[in-house]
Amino acid sequence: MNLVVGATGVLGGEISSRLAQARKPVRALVRTSSDPERVEALRKQGVELAWGDLTDRASLDAACRGVHTVYSTATAIQSRQEGNTLDRVDREGQANLIDAARQAGVRRFVFISFRGTNEFDFPLQAAKRATAEALKASGVPWTIIEASVFMEIWLGPHLGFDAANGRARVFGSGDRKISWVSYRDVAALAIATAESPEAENRAIEVGGPEALSHNEVIRIFEERSGRKFEVEQAPEEVLRGMKANAKSPVEETFAGLMLFVAGGDEIDMRQTLARYPLRMTTVREYADRVLAG
Ligand SMILES: NC(=O)c1ccc[n+]([C@@H]2O[C@H](COP(=O)([O-])OP(=O)(O)OC[C@H]3O[C@@H](n4cnc5c(N)ncnc54)[C@H](OP(=O)(O)O)[C@@H]3O)[C@@H](O)[C@H]2O)c1
């Protein structure tokens, strides 16, 4: 049995669907507060539901029973729920899950993290690193996916990249290269590595097929749409100010993530793709998909 924690989210939903489509047994940890449509979509795909929460240790013991592989994509960063904080979920909750997995004799724990930076810290990055350390020390065989920036999120309207209306927001100068990756490709690689003995106890960096600066991405969207984009810039000094004056760990994390994106994030995928062959989505393909509506 595979267990997906975060299955009502973007990446966890994709991992669950892919496992279900491949006719592999999959169980999803869902919460009583999860979006009912997402829960129903999982159920319709044949995914078994385990009701629980990362903050409820007993529910994790039940969810891990008979499980050989745990995928944890969960995070509280988007959560608007009282008490569902980065500390309680991304730090303590993930530690609870690792311990439950250890007690249940899980054979692989796949933890989804991001690349991060050594130049500065922010609460989500600190929690991800604490989880990675706890996992490595747990004795449970592990794989950590250190993913770059998801194109569907960072080149999407919620973060100011509104292609339908010809508007884009750029973090920093927009000149640093980023290995924009589709969350669908991250899901495919998470599954491929989970099933590979070579990926046991390894951290694997996952970026897209081509590193492009924000400004190059905008040019691609302009070419494909035949329309000049209106560009708004968020200078690095402004982002640093936002981070310094943040009123909550979530605000500080968003500012930290934007600063991270401003600094660029390039990954050479050649070795990983030689081992786990996958035709990865390009930004041009993504642009065509978005512009087609
Ligand atoms: N976005 C990026 O560019 C990017 C880049 C690299 C890595 N990542 C990482 O990729 C992972 C997946 O991202 P995503 O966009 O798929 O996240 P998402 O859509 O925000 O999904 C978050 C999931 O976590 C669950 N969750 C929250 N609190 C929980 C709790 N207390 N107990 C159990 N589950 C809880 C949510 O469940 P409910 O539906 O019940 O709230 C949801 O299923 C994250 O760990 C993120 O840090 C993201």
Coordinates of C-alpha atoms and ligand atoms in Angstrom, one line a residue:
M1 CA 0.0 0.0 0.0
N2 CA 1.1 3.6 -0.8
L3 CA 0.1 6.4 1.5
V4 CA -0.1 10.0 0.2
V5 CA -0.2 12.7 2.8
G6 CA -1.2 16.0 1.0
A7 CA -3.4 14.2 -1.5
T8 CA -6.0 17.0 -1.6
G9 CA -3.2 19.4 -2.7
V10 CA -1.8 20.0 -6.2
L11 CA 1.2 17.7 -6.1
G12 CA -0.2 15.0 -3.8
G13 CA -3.3 14.8 -5.9
E14 CA -1.2 14.2 -9.0
I15 CA 0.9 11.5 -7.3
S16 CA -2.4 9.8 -6.0
S17 CA -3.9 9.9 -9.5
R18 CA -0.8 8.5 -11.2
L19 CA -0.6 5.6 -8.7
A20 CA -4.3 4.9 -9.0
Q21 CA -4.1 5.0 -12.8
A22 CA -1.2 2.5 -12.7
R23 CA -3.5 0.3 -10.6
K24 CA -1.3 0.5 -7.5
P25 CA -3.0 0.5 -4.2
V26 CA -3.1 4.0 -2.8
R27 CA -4.5 5.5 0.4
A28 CA -4.8 9.2 1.0
L29 CA -4.7 11.0 4.4
V30 CA -7.6 13.4 4.2
R31 CA -9.0 15.8 6.8
T32 CA -12.5 16.5 7.9
S33 CA -11.8 20.1 6.8
S34 CA -10.5 19.1 3.4
D35 CA -12.3 20.4 0.3
P36 CA -15.1 17.8 -0.2
E37 CA -14.8 17.9 -4.0
R38 CA -11.2 17.0 -3.8
V39 CA -11.9 14.2 -1.4
E40 CA -14.7 12.9 -3.7
A41 CA -12.3 13.1 -6.7
L42 CA -9.8 10.9 -4.9
R43 CA -12.5 8.4 -3.9
K44 CA -13.8 8.2 -7.5
Q45 CA -10.3 7.3 -8.7
G46 CA -10.3 4.3 -6.3
V47 CA -8.1 5.9 -3.7
E48 CA -8.7 4.6 -0.2
L49 CA -9.4 7.3 2.3
A50 CA -7.8 7.5 5.8
W51 CA -9.3 10.3 7.8
G52 CA -6.7 12.1 10.0
D53 CA -4.4 15.0 10.4
L54 CA -0.6 15.4 10.7
T55 CA -1.2 16.9 14.2
D56 CA -3.1 13.8 15.3
R57 CA -0.5 11.1 15.9
A58 CA -3.0 8.2 16.4
S59 CA -4.6 8.9 13.0
L60 CA -1.1 8.6 11.4
D61 CA -0.5 5.2 13.1
A62 CA -3.8 4.0 11.5
A63 CA -3.0 5.5 8.1
C64 CA 0.5 3.9 8.0
R65 CA -0.7 0.4 8.8
G66 CA 0.3 -2.0 6.0
V67 CA 2.0 0.8 4.0
H68 CA 5.3 0.2 2.2
T69 CA 5.7 3.7 0.8
V70 CA 4.8 7.1 2.2
Y71 CA 4.7 10.2 0.0
S72 CA 4.5 13.4 2.0
T73 CA 3.7 16.6 0.1
A74 CA 1.8 18.2 2.9
T75 CA 2.4 21.8 3.9
A76 CA 0.5 24.4 5.8
I77 CA 1.7 27.3 3.7
Q78 CA -1.6 27.8 1.9
S79 CA -3.7 27.0 5.0
R80 CA -6.0 29.6 6.4
Q81 CA -7.1 27.3 9.2
E82 CA -6.6 28.5 12.8
G83 CA -3.8 26.6 14.5
N84 CA -2.7 24.8 11.3
T85 CA 0.7 26.5 11.4
L86 CA 4.1 25.8 9.8
D87 CA 5.4 24.8 13.2
R88 CA 2.6 22.4 13.9
V89 CA 2.3 20.9 10.4
D90 CA 5.6 21.3 8.5
R91 CA 7.8 20.7 11.5
E92 CA 6.0 18.7 14.3
G93 CA 3.4 17.1 12.0
Q94 CA 6.0 15.8 9.6
A95 CA 8.1 14.5 12.6
N96 CA 4.9 12.7 13.8
L97 CA 4.5 11.1 10.4
I98 CA 8.1 10.0 10.2
D99 CA 7.8 8.3 13.6
A100 CA 4.5 6.6 12.7
A101 CA 6.2 5.4 9.5
R102 CA 9.1 4.0 11.5
Q103 CA 6.8 2.1 13.9
A104 CA 4.8 0.7 11.0
G105 CA 8.0 -0.6 9.2
V106 CA 7.5 1.6 6.1
R107 CA 10.2 0.7 3.5
R108 CA 10.4 4.2 1.8
F109 CA 9.5 7.7 2.9
V110 CA 9.4 10.2 0.0
F111 CA 9.5 13.7 1.3
I112 CA 8.9 16.6 -1.0
S113 CA 11.1 19.6 -0.2
F114 CA 12.4 22.4 -2.2
R115 CA 15.9 23.5 -3.1
G116 CA 16.2 26.5 -0.8
T117 CA 19.2 28.7 -0.2
N118 CA 22.1 29.1 2.2
E119 CA 22.0 32.8 1.9
F120 CA 19.1 33.5 4.2
D121 CA 16.5 31.5 6.1
F122 CA 12.7 31.6 6.5
P123 CA 10.2 29.5 8.5
L124 CA 9.2 27.0 5.8
Q125 CA 12.8 26.4 4.7
A126 CA 13.8 25.8 8.4
A127 CA 10.9 23.4 8.9
K128 CA 11.8 21.5 5.6
R129 CA 15.4 21.2 6.7
A130 CA 14.4 20.0 10.2
T131 CA 12.1 17.3 8.6
A132 CA 14.9 16.2 6.3
E133 CA 17.3 15.8 9.3
A134 CA 14.6 13.9 11.3
L135 CA 14.0 11.6 8.3
K136 CA 17.7 10.9 7.8
A137 CA 18.1 10.1 11.5
S138 CA 14.9 7.9 11.7
G139 CA 16.2 4.7 10.2
V140 CA 13.3 4.7 7.7
P141 CA 14.7 4.4 4.1
W142 CA 14.1 7.8 2.5
T143 CA 14.2 9.8 -0.7
I144 CA 14.0 13.6 -0.6
I145 CA 12.8 15.4 -3.6
E146 CA 14.3 18.9 -3.7
A147 CA 12.1 20.5 -6.3
S148 CA 12.6 23.8 -8.1
V149 CA 9.9 26.3 -8.7
F150 CA 6.5 24.9 -10.0
M151 CA 5.6 26.7 -13.3
E152 CA 1.9 26.2 -12.7
I153 CA 2.2 28.1 -9.4
W154 CA 4.9 30.8 -10.0
L155 CA 3.8 31.4 -13.6
G156 CA 0.2 31.6 -12.6
P157 CA -2.3 34.3 -11.7
H158 CA -2.1 33.8 -7.9
L159 CA 1.5 35.1 -8.0
G160 CA 0.9 37.9 -10.4
F161 CA 1.6 36.1 -13.7
D162 CA -1.7 36.7 -15.4
A163 CA -1.2 35.5 -19.0
A164 CA -4.9 35.8 -19.9
N165 CA -4.7 39.6 -19.2
G166 CA -1.1 40.1 -20.5
R167 CA 0.3 41.0 -17.1
A168 CA 3.4 39.6 -15.3
R169 CA 5.1 40.2 -12.0
V170 CA 8.9 39.7 -11.8
F171 CA 10.8 39.1 -8.6
G172 CA 14.2 41.0 -8.5
S173 CA 15.8 41.9 -11.8
G174 CA 14.1 39.0 -13.6
D175 CA 17.5 38.1 -15.2
R176 CA 18.5 35.1 -13.1
K177 CA 17.8 31.7 -14.6
I178 CA 15.3 29.3 -13.0
S179 CA 14.6 25.6 -13.8
W180 CA 10.8 26.0 -13.9
V181 CA 9.3 22.6 -13.5
S182 CA 5.8 21.2 -13.9
Y183 CA 4.3 19.7 -10.8
R184 CA 3.2 16.8 -13.0
D185 CA 6.9 16.0 -13.8
V186 CA 7.7 16.3 -10.1
A187 CA 5.0 13.7 -9.4
A188 CA 6.3 11.3 -12.1
L189 CA 9.9 11.6 -10.7
A190 CA 8.7 11.2 -7.1
I191 CA 7.1 7.9 -8.0
A192 CA 10.0 6.7 -10.2
T193 CA 12.5 7.4 -7.4
A194 CA 10.3 5.8 -4.7
E195 CA 10.3 2.6 -6.7
S196 CA 14.1 2.7 -7.4
P197 CA 16.6 1.0 -5.1
E198 CA 19.2 3.5 -6.3
A199 CA 17.3 6.4 -4.9
E200 CA 17.2 5.0 -1.4
N201 CA 18.7 7.4 1.1
R202 CA 19.3 10.0 -1.5
A203 CA 18.2 13.6 -2.1
I204 CA 17.3 14.3 -5.7
E205 CA 17.1 17.7 -7.2
V206 CA 14.2 18.1 -9.7
G207 CA 14.0 21.0 -12.1
G208 CA 12.6 21.4 -15.6
P209 CA 14.3 20.7 -18.9
E210 CA 15.6 24.3 -19.4
A211 CA 16.7 27.1 -17.2
L212 CA 15.1 30.5 -18.2
S213 CA 15.0 33.9 -16.6
H214 CA 11.7 35.5 -15.8
N215 CA 12.3 38.0 -18.5
E216 CA 12.9 35.2 -21.1
V217 CA 9.7 33.5 -19.9
I218 CA 7.8 36.7 -20.5
R219 CA 9.3 37.0 -24.0
I220 CA 8.1 33.4 -24.8
F221 CA 4.5 34.3 -23.6
E222 CA 4.7 37.5 -25.7
E223 CA 5.8 35.6 -28.8
R224 CA 3.2 32.9 -28.3
S225 CA 0.3 35.3 -27.6
G226 CA 1.4 38.1 -30.0
R227 CA 0.8 40.5 -27.2
K228 CA 3.1 42.8 -25.3
F229 CA 3.0 42.1 -21.5
E230 CA 2.7 44.7 -18.9
V231 CA 5.5 43.9 -16.4
E232 CA 5.5 44.9 -12.7
Q233 CA 8.8 44.5 -10.8
A234 CA 9.2 43.6 -7.2
P235 CA 12.8 44.7 -6.5
E236 CA 14.9 42.7 -4.1
E237 CA 15.2 45.6 -1.6
V238 CA 11.4 45.6 -1.4
L239 CA 11.3 41.9 -0.9
R240 CA 14.0 42.1 1.8
G241 CA 11.9 44.8 3.5
M242 CA 8.8 42.6 3.4
K243 CA 10.7 39.7 4.9
A244 CA 12.2 41.9 7.7
N245 CA 8.8 43.5 8.6
A246 CA 6.7 40.3 8.2
K247 CA 4.0 39.9 10.8
S248 CA 3.7 36.1 10.7
P249 CA 5.8 33.1 9.7
V250 CA 3.7 32.7 6.6
E251 CA 4.3 36.3 5.5
E252 CA 8.0 35.9 6.1
T253 CA 8.0 32.6 4.2
F254 CA 6.3 34.2 1.1
A255 CA 8.8 37.0 1.1
G256 CA 11.6 34.5 1.5
L257 CA 10.3 32.4 -1.4
M258 CA 10.1 35.5 -3.6
L259 CA 13.6 36.4 -2.7
F260 CA 14.7 32.9 -3.5
V261 CA 13.1 33.1 -6.9
A262 CA 14.7 36.5 -7.5
G263 CA 18.1 34.8 -6.9
G264 CA 17.5 32.2 -9.6
D265 CA 17.6 28.4 -9.3
E266 CA 19.3 26.4 -12.0
I267 CA 19.4 22.6 -12.0
D268 CA 21.2 20.3 -14.5
M269 CA 18.8 17.4 -14.9
R270 CA 21.0 15.3 -17.3
Q271 CA 22.1 12.7 -14.8
T272 CA 18.7 12.3 -13.2
L273 CA 16.9 12.0 -16.5
A274 CA 19.5 9.4 -17.7
R275 CA 18.5 7.3 -14.7
Y276 CA 14.8 8.1 -14.7
P277 CA 13.8 8.8 -18.3
L278 CA 11.0 11.3 -18.6
R279 CA 10.1 13.9 -21.3
M280 CA 9.7 17.0 -19.3
T281 CA 7.3 19.8 -19.9
T282 CA 8.9 22.9 -21.3
V283 CA 7.8 26.5 -20.5
R284 CA 6.8 26.9 -24.2
E285 CA 4.4 24.0 -23.9
Y286 CA 3.1 25.4 -20.6
A287 CA 2.6 28.8 -22.3
D288 CA 0.7 27.2 -25.2
R289 CA -1.5 25.4 -22.7
V290 CA -2.3 28.5 -20.6
L291 CA -2.8 30.7 -23.6
A292 CA -5.2 28.2 -25.2
G293 CA -7.4 28.8 -22.1
Ligands
LIG1 N1 4.9 25.5 -5.3 C1 6.2 25.3 -5.6 O1 6.7 26.0 -6.5 C2 7.0 24.2 -4.9 C3 8.3 24.1 -5.3 C4 9.0 23.1 -4.6 C5 8.5 22.3 -3.6 N2 7.2 22.5 -3.3 C6 6.6 21.6 -2.2 O2 5.7 20.8 -2.8 C7 4.8 20.3 -1.9 C8 3.4 20.3 -2.4 O3 2.9 21.5 -2.8 P1 1.4 21.7 -3.2 O4 1.4 23.0 -4.1 O5 0.9 20.5 -3.8 O6 0.7 22.1 -1.8 P2 -0.8 22.4 -1.6 O7 -1.6 22.3 -2.8 O8 -0.9 23.6 -0.7 O9 -1.3 21.1 -0.7 C9 -1.0 21.0 0.7 C10 -1.6 19.8 1.2 O10 -1.2 19.7 2.6 C11 -2.3 19.2 3.4 N3 -2.3 19.6 4.8 C12 -2.2 20.9 5.3 N4 -2.2 20.8 6.6 C13 -2.3 19.5 7.0 C14 -2.4 18.8 8.2 N5 -2.5 19.4 9.4 N6 -2.5 17.4 8.1 C15 -2.5 16.8 7.0 N7 -2.4 17.4 5.8 C16 -2.4 18.7 5.8 C17 -3.5 19.9 2.6 O11 -4.7 19.3 3.1 P3 -6.1 20.1 3.1 O12 -6.6 20.0 1.7 O13 -6.9 19.3 4.1 O14 -5.8 21.5 3.6 C18 -3.1 19.7 1.2 O15 -3.5 18.4 0.8 C19 4.9 21.2 -0.7 O16 5.5 20.5 0.4 C20 5.8 22.4 -1.2 O17 6.6 22.9 -0.2 C21 6.4 23.4 -3.9

